Amino acid sequence: MDNIIEIIKGDITTLKVGAIVNAANSSLMGGGGVDGAIHRAAGPQLKEYCRSLKGCQAGEAKISPSFQLKCKHIIHTVGPVWNNGTQNEEALLASAYRRSLEVAIENKIQSIAFPSISTGAYRFPFDKATLIAKNEIERFMKTNNTLQTIILVTFSESDYNQLKRIYEKPKNNYQNQ
Ligand code: ADP
C-alpha cells in the first residue's frame, strides 16, 4: 500500500490519528510549546504515566496512551537543542524522527502526526530541520509500508508556507543545501 505525506496547519492535539508525536524534553514531565499543549489537553494522567517512562535521551522515542486526546497514542521524542551544529544536532534530529517512526511500526500504528521537532524553544533552523525530517521520512517509507499516513503539522502560517515550498521542490537533498 502507498503511504502519503500530508502537510497541515493547526494544533496537533486535536488530531484523530494513531499517534501524535510530542517534541518533549528529556525529563518527559512536560514543558512549554507543543509539549505543554499536549500535556494540558491529555490531562494529568499523562504526567503520571510519563513518570514511569523514566525520561528519554535526545534522539530516542517512547510511547504512552493518549488519555483525553482523540489520537490513540502519544510518541514522545526528544530533539536536540541547536548549538550551531557543534553537538551532533543533525544526526540527533534524524534519529528522533527515525525512532518515532520505528516505535509507531512496533505498535502497529497506521497514521502518525509530527510537529516540527526542535524548531521552537530548541532553536533548530526551520529549513534545515525540515530537510532532515523529509530525508528521514522518505528513506523510512522506502522500506516500510505499514504506516499509511504521515502528517506534518505546522503551527504558524509562515512555517506552513515554508514546509509546502520545501516539499514541492522537485529535487531536494539537504546534504547539498
Ligand atoms: P522544541 O523544544 O522541540 O523546539 P517546541 O514545542 O518549542 O519544541 O516547538 C516545536 C514546534 O512545535 C514549533 O515549530 C512550534 O511552533 C510548534 N508547536 C507549538 N505548539 C504546537 C501545537 N499545539 N501543535 C502543533 N505544533 C505546535
PDB file of C-alpha atoms and ligand atoms in Angstrom:
ATOM      1  CA  MET A   1       0.000   0.000   0.000  1.00  0.00           C
ATOM      2  CA  ASP A   2       1.265   3.501  -0.813  1.00  0.00           C
ATOM      3  CA  ASN A   3       1.942   5.816   2.071  1.00  0.00           C
ATOM      4  CA  ILE A   4       1.314   9.523   1.894  1.00  0.00           C
ATOM      5  CA  ILE A   5       2.695  12.659   3.498  1.00  0.00           C
ATOM      6  CA  GLU A   6       0.233  15.426   4.311  1.00  0.00           C
ATOM      7  CA  ILE A   7       1.143  18.939   5.409  1.00  0.00           C
ATOM      8  CA  ILE A   8      -1.355  20.793   7.543  1.00  0.00           C
ATOM      9  CA  LYS A   9      -1.537  23.927   9.655  1.00  0.00           C
ATOM     10  CA  GLY A  10      -3.127  23.613  13.068  1.00  0.00           C
ATOM     11  CA  ASP A  11      -2.994  22.254  16.579  1.00  0.00           C
ATOM     12  CA  ILE A  12      -1.590  18.731  16.753  1.00  0.00           C
ATOM     13  CA  THR A  13      -3.540  17.980  19.950  1.00  0.00           C
ATOM     14  CA  THR A  14      -6.837  17.969  18.021  1.00  0.00           C
ATOM     15  CA  LEU A  15      -5.937  15.236  15.535  1.00  0.00           C
ATOM     16  CA  LYS A  16      -7.641  11.866  15.460  1.00  0.00           C
ATOM     17  CA  VAL A  17      -4.730   9.695  14.328  1.00  0.00           C
ATOM     18  CA  GLY A  18      -2.971   6.557  15.506  1.00  0.00           C
ATOM     19  CA  ALA A  19      -0.257   8.605  17.203  1.00  0.00           C
ATOM     20  CA  ILE A  20       0.834  12.181  17.609  1.00  0.00           C
ATOM     21  CA  VAL A  21       4.488  12.857  18.270  1.00  0.00           C
ATOM     22  CA  ASN A  22       5.441  15.066  21.172  1.00  0.00           C
ATOM     23  CA  ALA A  23       8.582  17.200  20.925  1.00  0.00           C
ATOM     24  CA  ALA A  24       9.325  16.594  24.601  1.00  0.00           C
ATOM     25  CA  ASN A  25      12.267  17.360  26.827  1.00  0.00           C
ATOM     26  CA  SER A  26      14.373  14.583  28.283  1.00  0.00           C
ATOM     27  CA  SER A  27      12.509  14.529  31.609  1.00  0.00           C
ATOM     28  CA  LEU A  28       9.218  13.661  29.804  1.00  0.00           C
ATOM     29  CA  MET A  29       7.493  15.547  32.600  1.00  0.00           C
ATOM     30  CA  GLY A  30       6.007  18.267  30.383  1.00  0.00           C
ATOM     31  CA  GLY A  31       7.259  21.673  29.321  1.00  0.00           C
ATOM     32  CA  GLY A  32       6.376  24.576  27.049  1.00  0.00           C
ATOM     33  CA  GLY A  33       5.354  24.730  23.393  1.00  0.00           C
ATOM     34  CA  VAL A  34       3.803  21.646  21.869  1.00  0.00           C
ATOM     35  CA  ASP A  35       4.786  19.558  24.904  1.00  0.00           C
ATOM     36  CA  GLY A  36       2.773  21.825  27.217  1.00  0.00           C
ATOM     37  CA  ALA A  37      -0.177  21.838  24.840  1.00  0.00           C
ATOM     38  CA  ILE A  38      -0.199  18.016  24.686  1.00  0.00           C
ATOM     39  CA  HIS A  39       0.026  17.619  28.469  1.00  0.00           C
ATOM     40  CA  ARG A  40      -2.749  20.163  29.041  1.00  0.00           C
ATOM     41  CA  ALA A  41      -5.057  18.522  26.524  1.00  0.00           C
ATOM     42  CA  ALA A  42      -4.297  14.935  27.582  1.00  0.00           C
ATOM     43  CA  GLY A  43      -4.866  15.676  31.277  1.00  0.00           C
ATOM     44  CA  PRO A  44      -2.811  14.992  34.421  1.00  0.00           C
ATOM     45  CA  GLN A  45      -2.763  11.217  33.948  1.00  0.00           C
ATOM     46  CA  LEU A  46      -0.263  11.714  31.142  1.00  0.00           C
ATOM     47  CA  LYS A  47       2.322  13.142  33.533  1.00  0.00           C
ATOM     48  CA  GLU A  48       1.752  10.257  35.927  1.00  0.00           C
ATOM     49  CA  TYR A  49       2.260   7.747  33.134  1.00  0.00           C
ATOM     50  CA  CYS A  50       5.329   9.575  31.802  1.00  0.00           C
ATOM     51  CA  ARG A  51       6.933   9.363  35.229  1.00  0.00           C
ATOM     52  CA  SER A  52       7.052   5.593  34.749  1.00  0.00           C
ATOM     53  CA  LEU A  53       8.933   6.001  31.457  1.00  0.00           C
ATOM     54  CA  LYS A  54      11.944   7.375  33.361  1.00  0.00           C
ATOM     55  CA  GLY A  55      12.972  10.038  30.866  1.00  0.00           C
ATOM     56  CA  CYS A  56      14.187   9.852  27.301  1.00  0.00           C
ATOM     57  CA  GLN A  57      17.508  10.756  25.704  1.00  0.00           C
ATOM     58  CA  ALA A  58      17.811  13.090  22.717  1.00  0.00           C
ATOM     59  CA  GLY A  59      17.245  11.102  19.528  1.00  0.00           C
ATOM     60  CA  GLU A  60      15.159   8.439  21.304  1.00  0.00           C
ATOM     61  CA  ALA A  61      11.385   7.886  21.494  1.00  0.00           C
ATOM     62  CA  LYS A  62       8.915   6.351  23.969  1.00  0.00           C
ATOM     63  CA  ILE A  63       5.195   5.691  23.713  1.00  0.00           C
ATOM     64  CA  SER A  64       2.279   6.400  26.049  1.00  0.00           C
ATOM     65  CA  PRO A  65      -1.500   6.232  25.918  1.00  0.00           C
ATOM     66  CA  SER A  66      -3.241   9.437  24.870  1.00  0.00           C
ATOM     67  CA  PHE A  67      -5.656   9.761  27.834  1.00  0.00           C
ATOM     68  CA  GLN A  68      -8.082  12.608  26.976  1.00  0.00           C
ATOM     69  CA  LEU A  69      -6.831  13.187  23.439  1.00  0.00           C
ATOM     70  CA  LYS A  70      -8.602  11.899  20.318  1.00  0.00           C
ATOM     71  CA  CYS A  71      -5.492  10.160  18.999  1.00  0.00           C
ATOM     72  CA  LYS A  72      -4.709   6.625  20.234  1.00  0.00           C
ATOM     73  CA  HIS A  73      -1.115   7.043  21.371  1.00  0.00           C
ATOM     74  CA  ILE A  74       1.493   9.691  22.041  1.00  0.00           C
ATOM     75  CA  ILE A  75       5.056   9.049  20.931  1.00  0.00           C
ATOM     76  CA  HIS A  76       7.376  11.221  22.983  1.00  0.00           C
ATOM     77  CA  THR A  77      10.657  12.041  21.341  1.00  0.00           C
ATOM     78  CA  VAL A  78      13.416  14.409  22.342  1.00  0.00           C
ATOM     79  CA  GLY A  79      15.059  16.537  19.680  1.00  0.00           C
ATOM     80  CA  PRO A  80      18.438  18.213  20.137  1.00  0.00           C
ATOM     81  CA  VAL A  81      18.912  21.778  21.329  1.00  0.00           C
ATOM     82  CA  TRP A  82      20.512  23.683  18.419  1.00  0.00           C
ATOM     83  CA  ASN A  83      24.050  24.704  19.228  1.00  0.00           C
ATOM     84  CA  ASN A  84      25.309  25.904  15.841  1.00  0.00           C
ATOM     85  CA  GLY A  85      25.688  22.331  14.645  1.00  0.00           C
ATOM     86  CA  THR A  86      28.530  21.560  17.023  1.00  0.00           C
ATOM     87  CA  GLN A  87      26.809  18.893  19.136  1.00  0.00           C
ATOM     88  CA  ASN A  88      25.749  16.285  16.560  1.00  0.00           C
ATOM     89  CA  GLU A  89      22.357  18.000  16.303  1.00  0.00           C
ATOM     90  CA  GLU A  90      21.617  16.937  12.719  1.00  0.00           C
ATOM     91  CA  ALA A  91      22.122  13.237  13.433  1.00  0.00           C
ATOM     92  CA  LEU A  92      20.143  13.501  16.672  1.00  0.00           C
ATOM     93  CA  LEU A  93      17.219  15.170  14.907  1.00  0.00           C
ATOM     94  CA  ALA A  94      17.241  12.492  12.184  1.00  0.00           C
ATOM     95  CA  SER A  95      17.287   9.873  14.930  1.00  0.00           C
ATOM     96  CA  ALA A  96      14.306  11.492  16.714  1.00  0.00           C
ATOM     97  CA  TYR A  97      12.240  11.115  13.519  1.00  0.00           C
ATOM     98  CA  ARG A  98      13.543   7.614  12.764  1.00  0.00           C
ATOM     99  CA  ARG A  99      12.976   6.277  16.280  1.00  0.00           C
ATOM    100  CA  SER A 100       9.465   7.785  16.391  1.00  0.00           C
ATOM    101  CA  LEU A 101       8.628   6.003  13.131  1.00  0.00           C
ATOM    102  CA  GLU A 102      10.121   2.733  14.397  1.00  0.00           C
ATOM    103  CA  VAL A 103       8.101   2.944  17.620  1.00  0.00           C
ATOM    104  CA  ALA A 104       4.985   3.577  15.529  1.00  0.00           C
ATOM    105  CA  ILE A 105       5.638   0.450  13.449  1.00  0.00           C
ATOM    106  CA  GLU A 106       6.348  -1.657  16.552  1.00  0.00           C
ATOM    107  CA  ASN A 107       2.933  -0.613  17.869  1.00  0.00           C
ATOM    108  CA  LYS A 108       1.103  -1.258  14.586  1.00  0.00           C
ATOM    109  CA  ILE A 109       0.201   2.399  14.203  1.00  0.00           C
ATOM    110  CA  GLN A 110      -1.060   3.342  10.743  1.00  0.00           C
ATOM    111  CA  SER A 111      -1.204   7.124  10.942  1.00  0.00           C
ATOM    112  CA  ILE A 112       1.182   9.486  12.707  1.00  0.00           C
ATOM    113  CA  ALA A 113       1.393  13.281  13.058  1.00  0.00           C
ATOM    114  CA  PHE A 114       4.651  15.132  13.715  1.00  0.00           C
ATOM    115  CA  PRO A 115       5.221  18.686  14.907  1.00  0.00           C
ATOM    116  CA  SER A 116       8.402  20.412  13.668  1.00  0.00           C
ATOM    117  CA  ILE A 117      10.670  18.877  16.290  1.00  0.00           C
ATOM    118  CA  SER A 118      13.347  21.169  17.840  1.00  0.00           C
ATOM    119  CA  THR A 119      12.325  24.245  15.809  1.00  0.00           C
ATOM    120  CA  GLY A 120      10.700  26.137  18.691  1.00  0.00           C
ATOM    121  CA  ALA A 121      12.404  26.597  22.050  1.00  0.00           C
ATOM    122  CA  TYR A 122      15.288  24.346  20.880  1.00  0.00           C
ATOM    123  CA  ARG A 123      16.041  26.844  18.030  1.00  0.00           C
ATOM    124  CA  PHE A 124      16.965  24.367  15.279  1.00  0.00           C
ATOM    125  CA  PRO A 125      16.850  26.329  11.972  1.00  0.00           C
ATOM    126  CA  PHE A 126      13.481  25.548  10.416  1.00  0.00           C
ATOM    127  CA  ASP A 127      14.612  24.890   6.826  1.00  0.00           C
ATOM    128  CA  LYS A 128      17.452  22.642   7.887  1.00  0.00           C
ATOM    129  CA  ALA A 129      15.203  20.722  10.286  1.00  0.00           C
ATOM    130  CA  THR A 130      12.536  20.304   7.603  1.00  0.00           C
ATOM    131  CA  LEU A 131      15.024  18.878   5.124  1.00  0.00           C
ATOM    132  CA  ILE A 132      16.389  16.431   7.701  1.00  0.00           C
ATOM    133  CA  ALA A 133      12.843  15.307   8.552  1.00  0.00           C
ATOM    134  CA  LYS A 134      11.934  14.941   4.873  1.00  0.00           C
ATOM    135  CA  ASN A 135      15.023  12.883   4.139  1.00  0.00           C
ATOM    136  CA  GLU A 136      14.446  10.594   7.120  1.00  0.00           C
ATOM    137  CA  ILE A 137      10.722  10.108   6.463  1.00  0.00           C
ATOM    138  CA  GLU A 138      11.256   9.390   2.769  1.00  0.00           C
ATOM    139  CA  ARG A 139      14.035   6.943   3.496  1.00  0.00           C
ATOM    140  CA  PHE A 140      11.869   5.182   6.065  1.00  0.00           C
ATOM    141  CA  MET A 141       8.941   4.933   3.676  1.00  0.00           C
ATOM    142  CA  LYS A 142      11.058   3.096   1.102  1.00  0.00           C
ATOM    143  CA  THR A 143      11.331   0.088   3.398  1.00  0.00           C
ATOM    144  CA  ASN A 144       8.138   0.280   5.462  1.00  0.00           C
ATOM    145  CA  ASN A 145       4.644   0.396   4.150  1.00  0.00           C
ATOM    146  CA  THR A 146       2.546  -0.443   7.180  1.00  0.00           C
ATOM    147  CA  LEU A 147       2.457   3.210   8.188  1.00  0.00           C
ATOM    148  CA  GLN A 148      -0.059   4.653   5.754  1.00  0.00           C
ATOM    149  CA  THR A 149      -0.292   8.338   6.618  1.00  0.00           C
ATOM    150  CA  ILE A 150       2.328  10.740   7.908  1.00  0.00           C
ATOM    151  CA  ILE A 151       1.035  14.209   8.767  1.00  0.00           C
ATOM    152  CA  LEU A 152       3.389  17.135   9.259  1.00  0.00           C
ATOM    153  CA  VAL A 153       1.760  19.716  11.475  1.00  0.00           C
ATOM    154  CA  THR A 154       2.866  23.332  11.378  1.00  0.00           C
ATOM    155  CA  PHE A 155       1.626  25.872  13.842  1.00  0.00           C
ATOM    156  CA  SER A 156       2.225  29.186  12.063  1.00  0.00           C
ATOM    157  CA  GLU A 157       1.290  30.368   8.603  1.00  0.00           C
ATOM    158  CA  SER A 158       4.926  31.080   7.731  1.00  0.00           C
ATOM    159  CA  ASP A 159       6.087  27.586   8.822  1.00  0.00           C
ATOM    160  CA  TYR A 160       3.264  26.117   6.758  1.00  0.00           C
ATOM    161  CA  ASN A 161       4.311  28.052   3.655  1.00  0.00           C
ATOM    162  CA  GLN A 162       7.961  27.138   4.139  1.00  0.00           C
ATOM    163  CA  LEU A 163       7.173  23.450   4.550  1.00  0.00           C
ATOM    164  CA  LYS A 164       4.987  23.452   1.444  1.00  0.00           C
ATOM    165  CA  ARG A 165       7.747  25.154  -0.519  1.00  0.00           C
ATOM    166  CA  ILE A 166      10.335  22.589   0.575  1.00  0.00           C
ATOM    167  CA  TYR A 167       8.113  19.563  -0.132  1.00  0.00           C
ATOM    168  CA  GLU A 168       7.059  20.888  -3.501  1.00  0.00           C
ATOM    169  CA  LYS A 169      10.634  21.462  -4.714  1.00  0.00           C
ATOM    170  CA  PRO A 170      11.316  18.730  -7.302  1.00  0.00           C
ATOM    171  CA  LYS A 171      14.726  17.504  -6.066  1.00  0.00           C
ATOM    172  CA  ASN A 172      15.789  18.122  -2.551  1.00  0.00           C
ATOM    173  CA  ASN A 173      18.753  16.750  -0.748  1.00  0.00           C
ATOM    174  CA  TYR A 174      19.561  18.506   2.485  1.00  0.00           C
ATOM    175  CA  GLN A 175      23.192  17.453   2.278  1.00  0.00           C
ATOM    176  CA  ASN A 176      23.607  19.628  -0.815  1.00  0.00           C
ATOM    177  CA  GLN A 177      21.958  22.729   0.598  1.00  0.00           C
TER     178      GLN A 177
HETATM  179  P1  ADP B   1      11.213  22.167  20.786  1.00  0.00           P
HETATM  180  O1  ADP B   1      11.550  22.368  22.241  1.00  0.00           O
HETATM  181  O2  ADP B   1      11.474  20.755  20.301  1.00  0.00           O
HETATM  182  O3  ADP B   1      11.822  23.215  19.902  1.00  0.00           O
HETATM  183  P2  ADP B   1       8.592  23.495  20.729  1.00  0.00           P
HETATM  184  O4  ADP B   1       7.324  22.974  21.269  1.00  0.00           O
HETATM  185  O5  ADP B   1       9.153  24.716  21.359  1.00  0.00           O
HETATM  186  O6  ADP B   1       9.622  22.275  20.741  1.00  0.00           O
HETATM  187  O7  ADP B   1       8.430  23.789  19.177  1.00  0.00           O
HETATM  188  C1  ADP B   1       8.358  22.776  18.193  1.00  0.00           C
HETATM  189  C2  ADP B   1       7.409  23.211  17.100  1.00  0.00           C
HETATM  190  O8  ADP B   1       6.059  22.929  17.517  1.00  0.00           O
HETATM  191  C3  ADP B   1       7.442  24.692  16.761  1.00  0.00           C
HETATM  192  O9  ADP B   1       7.509  24.813  15.339  1.00  0.00           O
HETATM  193  C4  ADP B   1       6.113  25.221  17.307  1.00  0.00           C
HETATM  194  O10 ADP B   1       5.630  26.293  16.512  1.00  0.00           O
HETATM  195  C5  ADP B   1       5.243  24.020  17.166  1.00  0.00           C
HETATM  196  N1  ADP B   1       4.035  23.957  18.015  1.00  0.00           N
HETATM  197  C6  ADP B   1       3.794  24.535  19.225  1.00  0.00           C
HETATM  198  N2  ADP B   1       2.578  24.188  19.688  1.00  0.00           N
HETATM  199  C7  ADP B   1       2.025  23.370  18.752  1.00  0.00           C
HETATM  200  C8  ADP B   1       0.775  22.685  18.629  1.00  0.00           C
HETATM  201  N3  ADP B   1      -0.167  22.765  19.581  1.00  0.00           N
HETATM  202  N4  ADP B   1       0.550  21.937  17.512  1.00  0.00           N
HETATM  203  C9  ADP B   1       1.497  21.836  16.554  1.00  0.00           C
HETATM  204  N5  ADP B   1       2.688  22.441  16.605  1.00  0.00           N
HETATM  205  C10 ADP B   1       2.956  23.211  17.682  1.00  0.00           C
END
